[in-house]
Protein backbone atom coordinates (compact mmCIF):
# COMPACT_ATOMS: atom_id res chain seq x y z
CA MET A 1 -1.25 -19.03 7.94
CA PHE A 2 -1.29 -17.13 4.64
CA GLN A 3 -1.20 -20.00 2.17
CA LYS A 4 -3.63 -18.59 -0.38
CA ILE A 5 -3.19 -14.90 -1.16
CA LEU A 6 -5.55 -12.99 -3.43
CA VAL A 7 -4.21 -9.92 -5.26
CA PRO A 8 -6.85 -7.83 -7.09
CA LEU A 9 -5.39 -5.89 -10.02
CA ASP A 10 -6.77 -3.51 -12.62
CA GLY A 11 -3.85 -3.09 -15.00
CA SER A 12 -2.48 0.06 -13.39
CA GLU A 13 0.96 0.52 -11.89
CA LEU A 14 -0.71 1.77 -8.73
CA ALA A 15 -2.53 -1.51 -8.19
CA GLU A 16 0.62 -3.49 -8.98
CA ARG A 17 2.34 -1.92 -5.98
CA ALA A 18 0.65 -4.62 -3.92
CA LEU A 19 2.65 -7.33 -5.69
CA PRO A 20 6.07 -7.09 -3.99
CA LEU A 21 4.65 -7.56 -0.51
CA ALA A 22 2.24 -10.29 -1.63
CA THR A 23 5.07 -12.07 -3.45
CA ALA A 24 7.34 -11.90 -0.42
CA LEU A 25 4.64 -13.40 1.80
CA ALA A 26 3.99 -16.23 -0.65
CA ALA A 27 7.71 -16.94 -1.04
CA GLN A 28 8.48 -16.93 2.68
CA GLY A 29 5.40 -18.92 3.64
CA GLY A 30 5.38 -21.39 0.77
CA GLY A 31 2.00 -20.11 -0.32
CA SER A 32 0.43 -19.25 -3.65
CA LEU A 33 -0.86 -16.11 -5.31
CA MET A 34 -4.16 -15.73 -7.09
CA LEU A 35 -4.13 -12.72 -9.40
CA LEU A 36 -7.62 -11.38 -10.09
CA ARG A 37 -8.69 -8.87 -12.67
CA VAL A 38 -12.15 -7.50 -13.39
CA PRO A 39 -12.16 -6.33 -17.02
CA ILE A 40 -12.35 -2.57 -17.22
CA PHE A 41 -15.07 -2.80 -19.89
CA ASP A 42 -17.56 -3.75 -17.20
CA LEU A 43 -16.69 -0.65 -15.21
CA GLN A 44 -17.57 1.65 -18.10
CA GLU A 45 -20.89 2.95 -16.84
CA SER A 46 -20.53 2.43 -13.10
CA LEU A 47 -17.03 3.66 -12.34
CA LEU A 48 -15.65 5.49 -15.34
CA PRO A 49 -18.31 7.93 -16.57
CA ALA A 50 -15.78 10.71 -17.05
CA VAL A 51 -13.53 8.49 -19.13
CA THR A 52 -16.23 7.05 -21.34
CA GLU A 53 -17.72 10.48 -21.99
CA HIS A 54 -14.53 11.47 -23.76
CA TYR A 55 -13.84 8.15 -25.43
CA ASP A 56 -17.21 7.06 -26.78
CA ALA A 57 -15.75 5.90 -30.08
CA ARG A 58 -13.17 3.77 -28.37
CA TRP A 59 -15.73 2.08 -26.14
CA ARG A 60 -18.06 1.35 -29.05
CA GLU A 61 -15.26 -0.60 -30.70
CA TYR A 62 -14.02 -2.21 -27.51
CA THR A 63 -16.20 -5.22 -26.77
CA ALA A 64 -16.52 -7.24 -23.60
CA GLU A 65 -14.66 -10.09 -25.30
CA ASP A 66 -11.78 -7.72 -26.04
CA ALA A 67 -11.68 -6.67 -22.41
CA VAL A 68 -11.58 -10.25 -21.16
CA ARG A 69 -8.81 -11.21 -23.59
CA ALA A 70 -6.76 -8.16 -22.66
CA ALA A 71 -7.22 -8.84 -18.95
CA ALA A 72 -6.18 -12.48 -19.34
CA ALA A 73 -3.10 -11.52 -21.35
CA TYR A 74 -2.12 -8.96 -18.75
CA LEU A 75 -2.39 -11.46 -15.89
CA ASP A 76 -0.52 -14.10 -17.89
CA ARG A 77 2.42 -11.72 -18.33
CA LEU A 78 2.57 -11.02 -14.62
CA ALA A 79 2.15 -14.68 -13.72
CA THR A 80 4.97 -15.74 -16.05
CA ASN A 81 7.39 -13.35 -14.37
CA LEU A 82 6.36 -14.47 -10.90
CA ARG A 83 6.62 -18.16 -11.77
CA GLU A 84 10.18 -17.54 -12.90
CA GLU A 85 10.84 -16.48 -9.32
CA GLY A 86 9.47 -19.80 -8.08
CA ILE A 87 6.06 -18.52 -6.98
CA VAL A 88 2.96 -20.64 -7.51
CA VAL A 89 0.51 -18.35 -9.33
CA TYR A 90 -3.08 -18.72 -10.52
CA THR A 91 -5.02 -16.18 -12.53
CA ARG A 92 -8.70 -15.32 -12.71
CA VAL A 93 -10.62 -12.95 -14.96
CA VAL A 94 -14.18 -12.35 -13.77
CA GLU A 95 -16.72 -9.86 -15.07
CA GLY A 96 -18.94 -7.88 -12.73
CA ASP A 97 -18.76 -5.63 -9.69
CA PRO A 98 -15.13 -5.48 -8.48
CA ALA A 99 -15.72 -5.36 -4.72
CA GLY A 100 -18.37 -8.07 -4.80
CA ILE A 101 -16.18 -10.31 -6.93
CA ILE A 102 -13.17 -9.87 -4.64
CA VAL A 103 -15.20 -10.72 -1.54
CA ASP A 104 -16.97 -13.65 -3.22
CA MET A 105 -13.71 -15.09 -4.53
CA ALA A 106 -12.09 -14.80 -1.12
CA GLN A 107 -15.00 -16.82 0.25
CA THR A 108 -15.30 -19.49 -2.43
CA GLU A 109 -11.55 -20.00 -2.85
CA ASN A 110 -10.86 -20.09 0.90
CA ILE A 111 -8.43 -17.21 0.60
CA ASP A 112 -6.30 -16.54 3.68
CA LEU A 113 -5.26 -12.98 2.86
CA ILE A 114 -6.17 -10.25 0.38
CA VAL A 115 -3.35 -7.89 -0.56
CA MET A 116 -4.30 -4.80 -2.51
CA SER A 117 -3.18 -1.28 -3.25
CA PRO A 118 -5.02 1.66 -1.66
CA ARG A 119 -5.67 3.05 -5.12
CA GLY A 120 -6.31 1.60 -8.55
CA ILE A 121 -7.48 2.11 -12.10
CA ALA A 122 -4.65 4.56 -12.74
CA GLY A 123 -5.90 6.78 -9.93
CA LEU A 124 -9.19 7.49 -11.72
CA THR A 125 -11.38 5.91 -9.07
CA ARG A 126 -11.47 6.39 -5.32
CA TRP A 127 -10.53 2.82 -4.39
CA VAL A 128 -10.22 3.77 -0.75
CA PHE A 129 -13.12 4.95 1.40
CA GLY A 130 -16.26 5.03 -0.68
CA SER A 131 -15.27 2.54 -3.36
CA VAL A 132 -13.63 -0.83 -3.96
CA THR A 133 -11.04 -1.02 -1.20
CA GLU A 134 -13.40 0.26 1.46
CA ARG A 135 -16.08 -2.27 0.56
CA VAL A 136 -13.55 -5.09 0.55
CA LEU A 137 -12.24 -4.01 3.95
CA ARG A 138 -15.75 -3.96 5.36
CA HIS A 139 -16.94 -7.31 4.01
CA ALA A 140 -13.98 -9.60 3.32
CA PRO A 141 -14.07 -12.96 5.13
CA CYS A 142 -10.29 -12.85 5.67
CA PRO A 143 -7.67 -10.28 6.67
CA VAL A 144 -7.02 -7.51 4.13
CA LEU A 145 -3.58 -5.97 3.72
CA VAL A 146 -3.58 -2.53 2.10
CA SER A 147 0.01 -2.17 0.94
CA ARG A 148 1.66 1.23 0.67
CA ALA A 149 5.17 -0.24 0.84
CA GLN A 150 7.56 0.77 -1.90
CA ASP A 151 8.89 -2.79 -1.96
CA ALA A 152 8.59 -5.87 0.22
CA GLY A 153 10.43 -4.27 3.12
CA ILE A 154 8.48 -3.54 6.32
CA GLN A 155 10.58 -1.88 9.02
CA ARG A 156 8.21 -2.38 11.94
CA ILE A 157 4.75 -3.80 12.60
CA PHE A 158 2.48 -2.09 15.12
CA ILE A 159 -0.28 -4.31 16.50
CA THR A 160 -2.90 -2.09 18.09
CA LEU A 161 -4.68 -3.30 21.22
CA ASP A 162 -7.23 -1.80 23.58
CA GLY A 163 -7.72 -4.58 26.12
CA SER A 164 -10.70 -6.15 24.36
CA THR A 165 -10.90 -9.68 23.00
CA VAL A 166 -11.98 -8.25 19.66
CA ALA A 167 -8.82 -6.16 19.34
CA GLU A 168 -6.76 -9.23 20.27
CA GLN A 169 -7.93 -10.88 17.06
CA ALA A 170 -5.22 -8.78 15.41
CA LEU A 171 -2.49 -10.68 17.26
CA SER A 172 -2.36 -13.97 15.38
CA PRO A 173 -2.32 -12.57 11.81
CA GLY A 174 -0.12 -9.64 12.83
CA LEU A 175 2.50 -11.87 14.42
CA ALA A 176 2.34 -14.33 11.52
CA LEU A 177 3.00 -11.46 9.13
CA ALA A 178 5.92 -10.30 11.25
CA ASP A 179 7.45 -13.77 11.27
CA LEU A 180 7.21 -14.11 7.50
CA LEU A 181 8.67 -10.66 6.84
CA HIS A 182 11.23 -10.86 9.67
CA ALA A 183 9.93 -7.55 10.93
CA PRO A 184 10.10 -6.35 14.55
CA VAL A 185 6.79 -6.02 16.39
CA THR A 186 5.46 -3.40 18.76
CA LEU A 187 2.31 -4.02 20.76
CA LEU A 188 0.70 -0.59 20.86
CA ARG A 189 -1.96 0.45 23.33
CA VAL A 190 -3.35 3.94 23.65
CA GLU A 191 -5.18 4.64 26.87
CA PRO A 192 -7.74 7.44 26.50
CA PRO A 193 -8.02 10.21 29.08
CA VAL A 194 -9.93 8.99 32.11
CA ALA A 195 -12.84 11.33 31.45
CA HIS A 196 -13.43 9.53 28.15
CA ASN A 197 -13.28 5.99 29.47
CA VAL A 198 -16.42 3.92 29.27
CA VAL A 199 -17.25 1.85 32.33
CA GLU A 200 -20.39 -0.26 32.21
CA GLU A 201 -21.57 1.92 29.32
CA MET A 202 -21.53 5.06 31.50
CA VAL A 203 -19.18 7.94 30.75
CA ILE A 204 -17.26 9.08 33.83
CA GLU A 205 -17.83 12.79 34.28
CA LEU A 206 -14.87 14.38 36.01
CA ALA A 207 -15.51 18.03 35.30
CA LEU A 208 -16.08 18.76 38.99
CA ALA A 209 -13.45 16.37 40.32
CA ASP A 210 -10.18 17.70 41.68
CA ASP A 211 -6.90 17.23 39.84
CA ASP A 212 -5.64 14.63 42.32
CA ALA A 213 -8.62 12.37 41.66
CA VAL A 214 -8.12 12.60 37.92
CA GLU A 215 -4.42 11.86 38.28
CA GLN A 216 -5.05 8.85 40.50
CA LEU A 217 -7.58 7.38 38.09
CA THR A 218 -5.24 8.00 35.16
CA ASP A 219 -2.32 6.34 36.94
CA ALA A 220 -4.49 3.33 37.79
CA ALA A 221 -5.68 2.99 34.19
CA LEU A 222 -2.12 3.19 32.86
CA ALA A 223 -0.90 0.64 35.41
CA ASN A 224 -3.61 -1.83 34.41
CA ALA A 225 -2.86 -1.26 30.72
CA ALA A 226 0.86 -1.85 31.33
CA LEU A 227 0.14 -5.14 33.10
CA TYR A 228 -2.05 -6.16 30.19
CA LEU A 229 0.67 -5.40 27.62
CA ASN A 230 3.27 -7.28 29.67
CA GLU A 231 1.01 -10.33 29.81
CA ILE A 232 0.28 -10.26 26.07
CA ALA A 233 3.96 -9.79 25.20
CA ALA A 234 5.05 -12.65 27.46
CA ARG A 235 2.39 -14.94 26.04
CA HIS A 236 3.55 -14.38 22.46
CA GLU A 237 7.30 -14.25 22.97
CA GLN A 238 9.27 -17.02 21.31
CA PRO A 239 12.80 -17.57 19.97
CA GLY A 240 13.49 -14.92 17.38
CA ARG A 241 10.47 -12.85 18.40
CA THR A 242 10.38 -10.49 21.36
CA PRO A 243 7.51 -8.05 20.99
CA GLN A 244 8.18 -4.54 22.20
CA LYS A 245 5.51 -2.65 24.11
CA SER A 246 4.33 0.91 23.79
CA LEU A 247 1.74 2.46 26.11
CA LEU A 248 0.55 5.96 25.32
CA LEU A 249 -2.03 8.32 26.75
CA GLY A 250 -4.30 10.32 24.47
CA ALA A 251 -6.71 10.01 21.57
CA ALA A 252 -6.26 6.56 20.02
CA ALA A 253 -6.28 7.39 16.31
CA GLU A 254 -4.02 10.41 16.64
CA ARG A 255 -1.42 8.59 18.73
CA ILE A 256 -1.44 5.54 16.45
CA LEU A 257 -0.92 7.76 13.40
CA GLN A 258 1.85 9.70 15.10
CA THR A 259 3.67 6.57 16.24
CA ALA A 260 3.54 4.84 12.86
CA ALA A 261 4.64 8.01 11.06
CA GLU A 262 7.88 7.98 13.03
CA VAL A 263 8.93 4.70 11.38
CA PRO A 264 9.29 4.63 7.57
CA GLU A 265 7.75 1.60 5.84
CA SER A 266 5.75 0.60 8.90
CA LEU A 267 2.60 -1.51 9.00
CA ILE A 268 -0.36 -1.07 11.34
CA VAL A 269 -2.46 -4.08 12.33
CA MET A 270 -5.99 -3.45 13.61
CA ALA A 271 -9.12 -5.42 14.30
CA SER A 272 -12.22 -3.94 12.73
CA HIS A 273 -13.59 -2.64 16.02
CA GLY A 274 -12.45 -2.72 19.61
CA ARG A 275 -13.85 -2.12 23.03
CA THR A 276 -16.74 0.04 21.88
CA GLY A 277 -18.29 -2.86 19.96
CA VAL A 278 -19.16 -0.51 17.13
CA GLN A 279 -20.63 -2.47 14.23
CA ARG A 280 -20.32 0.46 11.82
CA TRP A 281 -16.56 0.30 12.15
CA VAL A 282 -15.49 2.31 9.13
CA TYR A 283 -17.24 5.64 9.57
CA GLY A 284 -16.72 7.55 12.81
CA SER A 285 -14.30 5.02 14.33
CA VAL A 286 -10.64 4.84 15.27
CA THR A 287 -10.07 2.45 12.39
CA GLU A 288 -11.54 4.88 9.89
CA LYS A 289 -9.37 7.74 11.13
CA VAL A 290 -6.25 5.61 10.93
CA MET A 291 -7.15 4.33 7.45
CA ARG A 292 -7.71 7.84 6.16
CA GLY A 293 -4.74 9.41 7.87
CA THR A 294 -1.87 6.97 7.60
CA GLU A 295 0.86 6.61 5.00
CA ALA A 296 1.75 3.23 6.45
CA SER A 297 0.57 -0.12 5.18
CA LEU A 298 -2.46 -1.48 6.99
CA LEU A 299 -3.66 -4.97 7.90
CA ILE A 300 -7.33 -5.06 8.87
CA ILE A 301 -8.94 -8.06 10.53
CA ARG A 302 -12.72 -7.84 10.52
CA SER A 303 -14.27 -9.28 13.64
CA PRO A 304 -16.58 -12.28 13.03
CA SER A 305 -19.03 -10.62 15.43
CA ALA A 306 -19.61 -7.97 12.78
CA GLY A 307 -21.42 -10.55 10.66
CA GLN A 308 -21.18 -11.08 6.91
CA PRO A 309 -23.15 -8.33 5.20
CA THR A 310 -23.46 -8.33 1.46
CA PRO A 311 -20.93 -5.96 -0.19
């Protein structure tokens, strides 16, 4: 499933932390890596004002051609090491806006997966949430894996579900990732309190209801959710893969964060939006809260129904 993997890099050790996981996926799946670098010279005015203010002399002497040559040499060094491990590697140096280039290259090169670090450019830019990584997550035509793993080891993969067909789009890539990494899988569903459930776009108001009514509705919702998880798990069970199931009650983002935090080197898989159908899935959503709050790696699958806005 992940035959062509794009790894955006900027020359920093932080960005290179995406490489072990990307390399493992390529090796296990017989795929290839495409290493991409946008020369830092082109980020001078847009992303590095603080740096250039203090290094004007350096930037006057450092031409765009120098930046391209340095970027190509950097990628060549990485590619040589990876090829010695038997990985098929391609390199690209492209000038311009980093997020736009990453998304465009994923589209034109038919990339199956983007693997990137949550931070880059030596920590000088806010790659996550408001910058490059956020824009890639919002607009990429393929799944995006934000790797926080120290190496290629993932101890458990949590695939988050909410009963919607949109959320189920996380299943195929999440399970494929688990198979390649030989990682155990937990299907995770968090059922919100009954008073917060949305039925036919109407919020159920239970402020005046008695406790027994609330308890009965909660039990019914949990029973339906359990049946759903059992069905999904049975459908995707196969030799060597028996998904576990976890059904929790509470606020979705908080329970997802809590559950993943209990397992070191875990990975959370989420579709871009679930039952609410929210198009603006980053800000004010469960996905946003998980992205901002987790120390786990994260695989985001953007729903096709969200369209293809320009990054």
